[in-house]
mmCIF file of C-alpha atoms and ligand atoms in Angstrom:
data_model
loop_
_atom_site.group_PDB
_atom_site.id
_atom_site.type_symbol
_atom_site.label_atom_id
_atom_site.label_comp_id
_atom_site.label_asym_id
_atom_site.label_seq_id
_atom_site.Cartn_x
_atom_site.Cartn_y
_atom_site.Cartn_z
ATOM 1 C CA MET A 1 0.002 -0.001 0.001
ATOM 2 C CA PRO A 2 1.439 3.456 -0.890
ATOM 3 C CA SER A 3 2.297 5.646 2.130
ATOM 4 C CA LYS A 4 -0.300 8.159 3.247
ATOM 5 C CA LEU A 5 0.081 11.854 2.368
ATOM 6 C CA LYS A 6 0.700 13.934 5.470
ATOM 7 C CA VAL A 7 -1.775 16.792 5.637
ATOM 8 C CA ALA A 8 -2.274 19.512 8.235
ATOM 9 C CA LEU A 9 -5.461 21.583 8.483
ATOM 10 C CA LEU A 10 -5.806 24.859 10.354
ATOM 11 C CA GLY A 11 -9.405 25.856 11.174
ATOM 12 C CA ALA A 12 -10.955 22.409 11.658
ATOM 13 C CA THR A 13 -13.492 23.783 14.178
ATOM 14 C CA GLY A 14 -14.880 26.310 11.655
ATOM 15 C CA GLU A 15 -17.657 25.990 9.074
ATOM 16 C CA THR A 16 -15.393 25.351 6.076
ATOM 17 C CA GLY A 17 -12.710 23.535 8.066
ATOM 18 C CA SER A 18 -15.133 21.018 9.570
ATOM 19 C CA SER A 19 -16.229 20.034 6.069
ATOM 20 C CA ILE A 20 -12.594 19.729 4.981
ATOM 21 C CA ILE A 21 -11.555 17.535 7.893
ATOM 22 C CA ARG A 22 -14.503 15.198 7.275
ATOM 23 C CA GLY A 23 -13.518 15.023 3.602
ATOM 24 C CA LEU A 24 -9.907 14.213 4.487
ATOM 25 C CA ILE A 25 -10.930 11.521 6.987
ATOM 26 C CA ALA A 26 -13.272 9.899 4.449
ATOM 27 C CA SER A 27 -10.815 10.104 1.549
ATOM 28 C CA THR A 28 -9.501 6.890 0.039
ATOM 29 C CA GLN A 29 -7.841 8.313 -3.041
ATOM 30 C CA PRO A 30 -5.514 9.284 -1.585
ATOM 31 C CA HIS A 31 -5.494 8.237 2.071
ATOM 32 C CA TYR A 32 -4.279 10.952 4.441
ATOM 33 C CA GLU A 33 -2.499 11.076 7.764
ATOM 34 C CA ILE A 34 -4.251 14.114 9.247
ATOM 35 C CA THR A 35 -3.176 16.739 11.760
ATOM 36 C CA ALA A 36 -5.439 19.538 12.984
ATOM 37 C CA LEU A 37 -3.509 22.712 13.832
ATOM 38 C CA ALA A 38 -5.291 24.853 16.419
ATOM 39 C CA ARG A 39 -4.557 27.710 18.791
ATOM 40 C CA SER A 40 -3.709 26.361 22.221
ATOM 41 C CA ALA A 41 -6.963 27.777 23.693
ATOM 42 C CA SER A 42 -8.911 25.585 21.230
ATOM 43 C CA VAL A 43 -7.096 22.240 21.325
ATOM 44 C CA ASN A 44 -9.599 20.758 23.776
ATOM 45 C CA LYS A 45 -12.723 21.845 21.895
ATOM 46 C CA PRO A 46 -15.186 18.920 21.717
ATOM 47 C CA ALA A 47 -15.108 18.860 17.894
ATOM 48 C CA LEU A 48 -11.331 18.377 17.884
ATOM 49 C CA LEU A 49 -11.531 15.676 20.554
ATOM 50 C CA GLU A 50 -14.059 13.847 18.348
ATOM 51 C CA TYR A 51 -11.642 14.002 15.387
ATOM 52 C CA LYS A 52 -8.872 12.742 17.668
ATOM 53 C CA LYS A 53 -10.931 9.599 18.292
ATOM 54 C CA LYS A 54 -10.924 9.109 14.512
ATOM 55 C CA GLY A 55 -7.122 9.163 14.390
ATOM 56 C CA VAL A 56 -6.510 12.884 13.772
ATOM 57 C CA ASN A 57 -3.429 14.328 15.528
ATOM 58 C CA ILE A 58 -4.033 17.640 17.288
ATOM 59 C CA VAL A 59 -1.148 20.121 17.426
ATOM 60 C CA ALA A 60 -1.176 23.593 19.025
ATOM 61 C CA VAL A 61 0.279 26.406 16.935
ATOM 62 C CA ASP A 62 0.689 30.112 17.541
ATOM 63 C CA LEU A 63 0.661 32.049 14.273
ATOM 64 C CA SER A 64 1.925 35.158 16.036
ATOM 65 C CA GLY A 65 4.706 33.296 17.861
ATOM 66 C CA PRO A 66 8.349 32.786 16.796
ATOM 67 C CA GLU A 67 8.653 31.621 13.169
ATOM 68 C CA ALA A 68 11.147 28.878 14.099
ATOM 69 C CA GLU A 69 8.578 27.286 16.449
ATOM 70 C CA LEU A 70 5.881 27.428 13.790
ATOM 71 C CA ALA A 71 8.260 25.977 11.182
ATOM 72 C CA ALA A 72 9.149 23.120 13.559
ATOM 73 C CA ALA A 73 5.434 22.294 13.963
ATOM 74 C CA LEU A 74 4.963 22.316 10.170
ATOM 75 C CA LYS A 75 7.992 20.173 9.327
ATOM 76 C CA GLY A 76 7.289 17.002 7.343
ATOM 77 C CA PHE A 77 3.857 17.891 5.928
ATOM 78 C CA ASP A 78 3.153 17.276 2.252
ATOM 79 C CA VAL A 79 0.154 19.615 2.398
ATOM 80 C CA VAL A 80 -0.936 22.406 4.757
ATOM 81 C CA ILE A 81 -4.516 23.691 4.338
ATOM 82 C CA SER A 82 -5.865 26.833 5.948
ATOM 83 C CA ALA A 83 -9.566 27.347 6.624
ATOM 84 C CA ILE A 84 -8.997 30.347 8.882
ATOM 85 C CA GLY A 85 -11.873 32.749 9.500
ATOM 86 C CA PRO A 86 -12.445 35.971 7.519
ATOM 87 C CA SER A 87 -11.189 38.251 10.330
ATOM 88 C CA GLU A 88 -7.841 36.460 10.623
ATOM 89 C CA LEU A 89 -6.900 36.029 6.947
ATOM 90 C CA MET A 90 -3.694 38.114 7.116
ATOM 91 C CA GLN A 91 -2.289 35.824 9.825
ATOM 92 C CA GLN A 92 -1.724 33.402 6.949
ATOM 93 C CA VAL A 93 1.377 35.427 6.010
ATOM 94 C CA GLN A 94 3.107 33.953 9.083
ATOM 95 C CA LEU A 95 1.646 30.549 8.286
ATOM 96 C CA ALA A 96 2.989 30.725 4.722
ATOM 97 C CA ASN A 97 6.416 31.801 6.003
ATOM 98 C CA GLY A 98 6.395 28.867 8.414
ATOM 99 C CA CYS A 99 5.470 26.486 5.558
ATOM 100 C CA LYS A 100 8.299 27.870 3.434
ATOM 101 C CA ALA A 101 10.843 27.481 6.257
ATOM 102 C CA ALA A 102 9.600 23.924 6.934
ATOM 103 C CA GLY A 103 9.748 22.885 3.257
ATOM 104 C CA VAL A 104 5.998 22.066 3.055
ATOM 105 C CA GLY A 105 5.118 20.537 -0.332
ATOM 106 C CA ARG A 106 1.938 22.533 -0.925
ATOM 107 C CA PHE A 107 0.102 25.304 0.910
ATOM 108 C CA VAL A 108 -3.622 25.823 0.381
ATOM 109 C CA PRO A 109 -4.560 29.262 1.731
ATOM 110 C CA CYS A 110 -8.110 30.004 2.782
ATOM 111 C CA CYS A 111 -10.176 30.967 -0.262
ATOM 112 C CA PHE A 112 -13.056 28.442 -0.544
ATOM 113 C CA ALA A 113 -15.437 31.089 -1.868
ATOM 114 C CA THR A 114 -16.922 32.525 -5.053
ATOM 115 C CA ILE A 115 -15.071 33.435 -8.237
ATOM 116 C CA VAL A 116 -14.236 37.147 -8.089
ATOM 117 C CA PRO A 117 -11.732 39.267 -10.048
ATOM 118 C CA PRO A 118 -8.446 39.463 -8.095
ATOM 119 C CA LYS A 119 -8.768 43.039 -6.839
ATOM 120 C CA GLY A 120 -11.242 45.888 -6.430
ATOM 121 C CA ILE A 121 -14.596 44.099 -6.316
ATOM 122 C CA LEU A 122 -14.806 42.367 -2.925
ATOM 123 C CA ILE A 123 -12.970 43.379 0.259
ATOM 124 C CA LEU A 124 -12.524 39.773 1.392
ATOM 125 C CA ARG A 125 -11.067 38.736 -1.972
ATOM 126 C CA ASP A 126 -8.651 41.663 -1.876
ATOM 127 C CA ILE A 127 -7.284 40.384 1.439
ATOM 128 C CA LYS A 128 -7.064 36.820 0.125
ATOM 129 C CA GLU A 129 -5.184 38.101 -2.948
ATOM 130 C CA ASP A 130 -2.675 39.851 -0.674
ATOM 131 C CA VAL A 131 -2.029 36.471 0.942
ATOM 132 C CA ILE A 132 -1.741 34.743 -2.457
ATOM 133 C CA ASN A 133 0.680 37.413 -3.605
ATOM 134 C CA HIS A 134 2.798 36.821 -0.514
ATOM 135 C CA ILE A 135 2.843 33.065 -1.233
ATOM 136 C CA LYS A 136 4.122 33.794 -4.747
ATOM 137 C CA LYS A 137 6.680 36.311 -3.438
ATOM 138 C CA ILE A 138 8.249 33.653 -1.216
ATOM 139 C CA TYR A 139 7.998 30.985 -3.993
ATOM 140 C CA LEU A 140 5.911 28.597 -1.885
ATOM 141 C CA PRO A 141 4.128 25.754 -3.742
ATOM 142 C CA TYR A 142 0.367 26.330 -3.521
ATOM 143 C CA THR A 143 -3.114 25.424 -4.692
ATOM 144 C CA ILE A 144 -6.016 27.876 -4.665
ATOM 145 C CA ILE A 145 -9.479 26.318 -4.233
ATOM 146 C CA ASP A 146 -12.756 28.170 -4.746
ATOM 147 C CA VAL A 147 -16.160 26.547 -4.374
ATOM 148 C CA GLY A 148 -18.879 29.049 -5.303
ATOM 149 C CA TRP A 149 -21.658 30.104 -2.920
ATOM 150 C CA TRP A 150 -22.842 27.679 -0.234
ATOM 151 C CA TYR A 151 -26.279 26.094 -0.869
ATOM 152 C CA ASN A 152 -26.752 26.594 2.856
ATOM 153 C CA THR A 153 -27.172 30.385 2.572
ATOM 154 C CA THR A 154 -29.489 30.568 -0.456
ATOM 155 C CA LEU A 155 -33.051 29.874 0.659
ATOM 156 C CA PRO A 156 -35.629 32.503 1.627
ATOM 157 C CA ARG A 157 -37.985 32.175 4.612
ATOM 158 C CA LEU A 158 -41.213 30.286 4.133
ATOM 159 C CA PRO A 159 -44.281 32.007 5.640
ATOM 160 C CA SER A 160 -44.945 28.908 7.813
ATOM 161 C CA GLY A 161 -41.511 29.287 9.447
ATOM 162 C CA LYS A 162 -40.965 25.596 8.711
ATOM 163 C CA ILE A 163 -37.402 26.012 7.439
ATOM 164 C CA ASP A 164 -36.305 28.835 9.768
ATOM 165 C CA TYR A 165 -34.046 26.371 11.615
ATOM 166 C CA ALA A 166 -31.921 25.942 8.481
ATOM 167 C CA LEU A 167 -31.557 29.587 7.434
ATOM 168 C CA PRO A 168 -28.547 31.810 8.141
ATOM 169 C CA PRO A 169 -29.012 34.609 10.708
ATOM 170 C CA TYR A 170 -29.993 37.283 8.167
ATOM 171 C CA GLU A 171 -32.839 37.974 5.721
ATOM 172 C CA GLN A 172 -32.506 36.676 2.172
ATOM 173 C CA SER A 173 -32.826 39.201 -0.690
ATOM 174 C CA ILE A 174 -32.704 38.947 -4.476
ATOM 175 C CA ALA A 175 -29.892 40.833 -6.219
ATOM 176 C CA GLY A 176 -31.466 42.939 -8.996
ATOM 177 C CA GLU A 177 -33.760 40.882 -11.212
ATOM 178 C CA GLY A 178 -32.428 37.599 -9.794
ATOM 179 C CA THR A 179 -31.721 36.159 -13.235
ATOM 180 C CA THR A 180 -27.909 35.854 -13.088
ATOM 181 C CA PRO A 181 -26.738 32.234 -12.784
ATOM 182 C CA TYR A 182 -24.224 31.613 -10.003
ATOM 183 C CA ALA A 183 -22.209 28.553 -9.007
ATOM 184 C CA LEU A 184 -23.281 26.715 -5.848
ATOM 185 C CA THR A 185 -21.961 23.916 -3.635
ATOM 186 C CA ASP A 186 -23.282 22.218 -0.515
ATOM 187 C CA ILE A 187 -20.926 22.965 2.371
ATOM 188 C CA SER A 188 -20.553 19.230 3.048
ATOM 189 C CA ASP A 189 -18.991 18.749 -0.403
ATOM 190 C CA ILE A 190 -16.187 21.304 0.103
ATOM 191 C CA GLY A 191 -14.192 18.695 1.994
ATOM 192 C CA VAL A 192 -14.883 15.980 -0.582
ATOM 193 C CA TYR A 193 -13.598 18.204 -3.377
ATOM 194 C CA THR A 194 -10.652 19.491 -1.338
ATOM 195 C CA ALA A 195 -9.477 15.992 -0.360
ATOM 196 C CA ARG A 196 -9.282 15.027 -4.026
ATOM 197 C CA ILE A 197 -7.665 18.288 -5.197
ATOM 198 C CA VAL A 198 -4.839 18.512 -2.653
ATOM 199 C CA GLY A 199 -3.603 14.989 -3.405
ATOM 200 C CA ASP A 200 -3.497 15.558 -7.145
ATOM 201 C CA PRO A 201 -0.121 16.511 -8.729
ATOM 202 C CA ARG A 202 -1.988 18.234 -11.608
ATOM 203 C CA THR A 203 -3.290 20.920 -9.259
ATOM 204 C CA LEU A 204 0.083 22.005 -7.843
ATOM 205 C CA ASN A 205 0.580 25.761 -8.344
ATOM 206 C CA LYS A 206 -2.866 25.989 -9.935
ATOM 207 C CA TYR A 207 -6.277 27.508 -9.181
ATOM 208 C CA VAL A 208 -9.170 25.027 -9.036
ATOM 209 C CA PHE A 209 -12.884 25.822 -9.130
ATOM 210 C CA ALA A 210 -14.949 23.044 -7.508
ATOM 211 C CA TYR A 211 -18.675 23.767 -7.667
ATOM 212 C CA THR A 212 -21.715 21.535 -8.033
ATOM 213 C CA GLU A 213 -24.562 23.406 -9.750
ATOM 214 C CA MET A 214 -25.520 26.659 -11.443
ATOM 215 C CA ARG A 215 -28.822 28.330 -10.481
ATOM 216 C CA THR A 216 -30.355 31.785 -10.547
ATOM 217 C CA GLN A 217 -32.026 33.214 -7.451
ATOM 218 C CA LEU A 218 -35.398 33.211 -9.249
ATOM 219 C CA GLU A 219 -34.960 29.502 -10.023
ATOM 220 C CA ILE A 220 -34.191 28.863 -6.341
ATOM 221 C CA TYR A 221 -37.275 30.776 -5.172
ATOM 222 C CA ASP A 222 -39.470 29.015 -7.745
ATOM 223 C CA LEU A 223 -38.104 25.623 -6.688
ATOM 224 C CA ILE A 224 -38.696 26.078 -2.966
ATOM 225 C CA GLU A 225 -42.217 27.387 -3.674
ATOM 226 C CA LYS A 226 -42.969 24.315 -5.786
ATOM 227 C CA LEU A 227 -41.524 21.858 -3.241
ATOM 228 C CA SER A 228 -43.118 23.484 -0.187
ATOM 229 C CA GLY A 229 -46.427 24.565 -1.696
ATOM 230 C CA GLU A 230 -45.904 27.972 -0.006
ATOM 231 C CA LYS A 231 -45.669 31.446 -1.554
ATOM 232 C CA VAL A 232 -42.368 33.162 -0.772
ATOM 233 C CA MET A 233 -41.844 36.909 -0.302
ATOM 234 C CA ARG A 234 -39.508 38.260 -3.019
ATOM 235 C CA ASN A 235 -37.466 41.158 -1.753
ATOM 236 C CA HIS A 236 -35.596 42.476 -4.834
ATOM 237 C CA VAL A 237 -32.692 44.860 -4.175
ATOM 238 C CA PRO A 238 -32.634 47.181 -7.225
ATOM 239 C CA ARG A 239 -29.398 47.500 -9.217
ATOM 240 C CA GLU A 240 -29.130 51.217 -8.263
ATOM 241 C CA ASP A 241 -29.245 50.337 -4.542
ATOM 242 C CA ILE A 242 -26.560 47.712 -5.028
ATOM 243 C CA ALA A 243 -24.386 50.215 -6.941
ATOM 244 C CA ALA A 244 -24.861 52.768 -4.131
ATOM 245 C CA GLY A 245 -23.878 50.158 -1.509
ATOM 246 C CA VAL A 246 -20.793 49.210 -3.514
ATOM 247 C CA ALA A 247 -19.800 52.905 -3.821
ATOM 248 C CA LYS A 248 -20.172 53.299 -0.043
ATOM 249 C CA ALA A 249 -17.962 50.233 0.538
ATOM 250 C CA GLU A 250 -15.339 51.610 -1.868
ATOM 251 C CA ALA A 251 -15.372 55.026 -0.156
ATOM 252 C CA LYS A 252 -14.640 53.277 3.155
ATOM 253 C CA GLU A 253 -11.842 51.135 1.743
ATOM 254 C CA GLY A 254 -9.062 50.620 4.244
ATOM 255 C CA GLN A 255 -11.196 51.836 7.172
ATOM 256 C CA ILE A 256 -13.593 48.923 7.600
ATOM 257 C CA VAL A 257 -12.695 46.295 10.162
ATOM 258 C CA VAL A 258 -13.414 42.814 8.796
ATOM 259 C CA GLY A 259 -15.919 40.913 10.929
ATOM 260 C CA THR A 260 -17.746 43.994 12.277
ATOM 261 C CA PRO A 261 -21.485 44.596 11.554
ATOM 262 C CA GLU A 262 -20.444 47.535 9.315
ATOM 263 C CA PHE A 263 -18.225 45.179 7.321
ATOM 264 C CA TYR A 264 -21.030 42.675 6.712
ATOM 265 C CA GLN A 265 -23.527 45.458 5.888
ATOM 266 C CA LEU A 266 -21.246 46.755 3.104
ATOM 267 C CA ALA A 267 -19.818 43.406 2.002
ATOM 268 C CA ILE A 268 -23.278 42.072 1.160
ATOM 269 C CA PHE A 269 -23.659 44.770 -1.529
ATOM 270 C CA GLN A 270 -20.290 43.724 -2.973
ATOM 271 C CA TYR A 271 -21.390 40.075 -3.025
ATOM 272 C CA TRP A 272 -24.711 40.909 -4.721
ATOM 273 C CA ASN A 273 -22.754 42.947 -7.250
ATOM 274 C CA THR A 274 -20.186 40.255 -8.038
ATOM 275 C CA TRP A 275 -22.392 37.155 -8.254
ATOM 276 C CA GLY A 276 -25.842 38.678 -8.724
ATOM 277 C CA ILE A 277 -25.188 41.527 -11.167
ATOM 278 C CA ARG A 278 -21.751 41.109 -12.772
ATOM 279 C CA GLY A 279 -22.021 37.307 -12.954
ATOM 280 C CA ASP A 280 -18.406 36.654 -11.879
ATOM 281 C CA ASN A 281 -19.167 33.411 -10.050
ATOM 282 C CA GLN A 282 -19.409 31.242 -13.152
ATOM 283 C CA PRO A 283 -17.187 28.502 -14.636
ATOM 284 C CA GLU A 284 -16.534 30.330 -17.922
ATOM 285 C CA TYR A 285 -15.176 33.350 -16.078
ATOM 286 C CA ALA A 286 -13.174 31.076 -13.759
ATOM 287 C CA LYS A 287 -11.548 29.468 -16.810
ATOM 288 C CA TYR A 288 -10.766 32.952 -18.185
ATOM 289 C CA LEU A 289 -8.996 33.714 -14.872
ATOM 290 C CA GLY A 290 -6.919 30.539 -15.295
ATOM 291 C CA TYR A 291 -8.798 28.116 -13.038
ATOM 292 C CA LEU A 292 -8.998 24.381 -13.694
ATOM 293 C CA LEU A 293 -12.495 22.986 -13.172
ATOM 294 C CA ALA A 294 -12.952 20.088 -10.730
ATOM 295 C CA LYS A 295 -15.738 18.850 -13.035
ATOM 296 C CA ASP A 296 -13.114 18.301 -15.771
ATOM 297 C CA LEU A 297 -10.484 16.832 -13.419
ATOM 298 C CA TYR A 298 -12.830 14.485 -11.518
ATOM 299 C CA PRO A 299 -15.937 13.642 -13.588
ATOM 300 C CA ASP A 300 -16.811 10.925 -11.034
ATOM 301 C CA LEU A 301 -17.302 13.549 -8.265
ATOM 302 C CA GLN A 302 -20.897 14.714 -8.627
ATOM 303 C CA GLY A 303 -21.619 16.660 -5.423
ATOM 304 C CA LYS A 304 -25.002 16.824 -3.703
ATOM 305 C CA PRO A 305 -27.759 18.068 -6.065
ATOM 306 C CA TYR A 306 -29.426 21.328 -5.032
ATOM 307 C CA LEU A 307 -32.808 19.619 -5.187
ATOM 308 C CA GLN A 308 -31.647 17.078 -2.588
ATOM 309 C CA TYR A 309 -30.453 19.905 -0.335
ATOM 310 C CA CYS A 310 -33.911 21.566 -0.547
ATOM 311 C CA GLN A 311 -35.585 18.281 0.313
ATOM 312 C CA GLU A 312 -33.302 17.830 3.342
ATOM 313 C CA VAL A 313 -34.209 21.350 4.493
ATOM 314 C CA LEU A 314 -37.928 20.663 4.159
ATOM 315 C CA ASP A 315 -37.549 17.317 5.947
ATOM 316 C CA GLY A 316 -35.859 19.046 8.910
ATOM 317 C CA LYS A 317 -32.567 17.274 8.199
ATOM 318 C CA ALA A 318 -30.356 20.036 6.803
ATOM 319 C CA HIS A 319 -26.895 20.892 8.061
ATOM 320 C CA VAL A 320 -27.176 24.332 9.680
ATOM 321 C CA VAL A 321 -24.376 26.877 9.301
ATOM 322 C CA TYR A 322 -23.438 29.733 11.651
ATOM 323 C CA LYS A 323 -25.603 28.522 14.549
ATOM 324 C CA GLY A 324 -25.846 31.297 17.153
ATOM 325 C CA VAL A 325 -23.689 33.755 15.150
ATOM 326 C CA THR A 326 -24.816 37.399 14.741
ATOM 327 C CA PHE A 327 -23.661 39.299 11.666
ATOM 328 C CA PHE A 328 -25.676 42.493 12.003
ATOM 329 C CA GLU A 329 -26.635 44.298 15.195
HETATM 330 N N1 NAP B 1 -18.547 30.067 -0.285
HETATM 331 C C1 NAP B 1 -19.306 30.651 0.587
HETATM 332 O O1 NAP B 1 -20.516 30.843 0.375
HETATM 333 C C2 NAP B 1 -18.691 31.061 1.894
HETATM 334 C C3 NAP B 1 -19.510 31.392 2.981
HETATM 335 C C4 NAP B 1 -18.891 31.744 4.180
HETATM 336 C C5 NAP B 1 -17.500 31.738 4.294
HETATM 337 N N2 NAP B 1 -16.745 31.415 3.190
HETATM 338 C C6 NAP B 1 -15.264 31.443 3.250
HETATM 339 O O2 NAP B 1 -14.832 30.368 4.053
HETATM 340 C C7 NAP B 1 -13.594 30.721 4.646
HETATM 341 C C8 NAP B 1 -13.563 30.265 6.103
HETATM 342 O O3 NAP B 1 -14.579 30.921 6.788
HETATM 343 P P1 NAP B 1 -15.508 30.166 7.827
HETATM 344 O O4 NAP B 1 -16.716 31.021 7.997
HETATM 345 O O5 NAP B 1 -15.632 28.752 7.437
HETATM 346 O O6 NAP B 1 -14.600 30.264 9.151
HETATM 347 P P2 NAP B 1 -15.056 30.126 10.662
HETATM 348 O O7 NAP B 1 -16.266 29.260 10.772
HETATM 349 O O8 NAP B 1 -15.118 31.500 11.254
HETATM 350 O O9 NAP B 1 -13.845 29.321 11.302
HETATM 351 C C9 NAP B 1 -12.599 29.918 11.463
HETATM 352 C C10 NAP B 1 -11.596 28.877 11.923
HETATM 353 O O10 NAP B 1 -10.298 29.489 11.974
HETATM 354 C C11 NAP B 1 -9.692 29.156 13.221
HETATM 355 N N3 NAP B 1 -8.750 30.225 13.589
HETATM 356 C C12 NAP B 1 -8.972 31.548 13.590
HETATM 357 N N4 NAP B 1 -7.857 32.210 13.955
HETATM 358 C C13 NAP B 1 -6.917 31.271 14.190
HETATM 359 C C14 NAP B 1 -5.555 31.318 14.607
HETATM 360 N N5 NAP B 1 -4.954 32.472 14.848
HETATM 361 N N6 NAP B 1 -4.885 30.150 14.755
HETATM 362 C C15 NAP B 1 -5.503 28.981 14.517
HETATM 363 N N7 NAP B 1 -6.784 28.862 14.108
HETATM 364 C C16 NAP B 1 -7.485 29.988 13.958
HETATM 365 C C17 NAP B 1 -10.874 29.029 14.195
HETATM 366 O O11 NAP B 1 -10.451 28.232 15.272
HETATM 367 P P3 NAP B 1 -10.956 28.420 16.803
HETATM 368 O O12 NAP B 1 -11.651 27.140 17.144
HETATM 369 O O13 NAP B 1 -9.675 28.592 17.561
HETATM 370 O O14 NAP B 1 -11.832 29.630 16.863
HETATM 371 C C18 NAP B 1 -11.871 28.298 13.300
HETATM 372 O O15 NAP B 1 -11.606 26.912 13.285
HETATM 373 C C19 NAP B 1 -13.418 32.236 4.462
HETATM 374 O O16 NAP B 1 -12.435 32.435 3.495
HETATM 375 C C20 NAP B 1 -14.737 32.692 3.914
HETATM 376 O O17 NAP B 1 -14.582 33.728 2.990
HETATM 377 C C21 NAP B 1 -17.314 31.076 2.022
#
């Protein structure tokens, strides 16, 4: 039997990271020896202790500590994946430096989001691009993975309240006319795609777009109405309002603190603009930007159909994201 690839994941307790660690554990092609890297205050979190029972090693790391200590912790890994949260993205500069010093074979920085032009459209992407640029500056082997928009934050409320349990902690709105197709993936499939991508020599120093389905917001609203038999409220945000929100976000560039209510209030206009109006989050545009498509690389990986996700939601069986989190005050 070939030896297992040694992979380390930072952020295993988070939304994206918990999908990735499950994907790595379940992976058979290839098999992985898995380490979860966590801040020392988090190493005893119940989720990590559960992964430990499944054979995952848990190692404490301090991204703001001495580089030599971080490099020592990262020594010997074929792959290091980061699923760090949005507010901490720039701490990946230290993580990348540690990977370089340790001779890590491939670093996967935290992207795992929609396709967006590299700069000037979305604050969060701008920060991620600064990290990617740093990786290239230090000549660190990498793979960039983007996954489209999560299924799990697409559905509107039903008047009955029946699916409230599965909805994110903010109201759903339709960007403009709601007719722009955008790429979608169930959060549970991010790990399945990632496990395949990071063990594949063809994806070294490449960008990969792993999404499952294309839908428009109108199609989504029509589908949930048909499946539930309920009439959904359609709150369209006009293009002019989105443009005004984007202008406000641009005027505040450099002053907004990521993770604050103000950040989320302005970022949502940028998201609506990029995937709802401009139509950036699509495979053709990804290919134009130089991405490989997971659908071409792994035709056997299908991903969960959106219809199945909707049925799980209606049956009360959906995976719920951001439980107890508040984005807006
Ligand atoms: N595609 C989409 O629709 C979509 C939606 C939402 C987010 N995203 C993207 O997904 C990515 C991850 O976001 P998320 O919401 O999944 O993250 P999250 O749930 O906030 O989790 C963040 C993780 O990072 C860890 N972490 C933070 N700072 C750390 C540090 N200094 N050292 C070690 N670990 C640290 C946290 O560990 P602790 O246990 O120590 O707190 C936690 O495990 C982001 O890039 C975001 O843009 C995409």
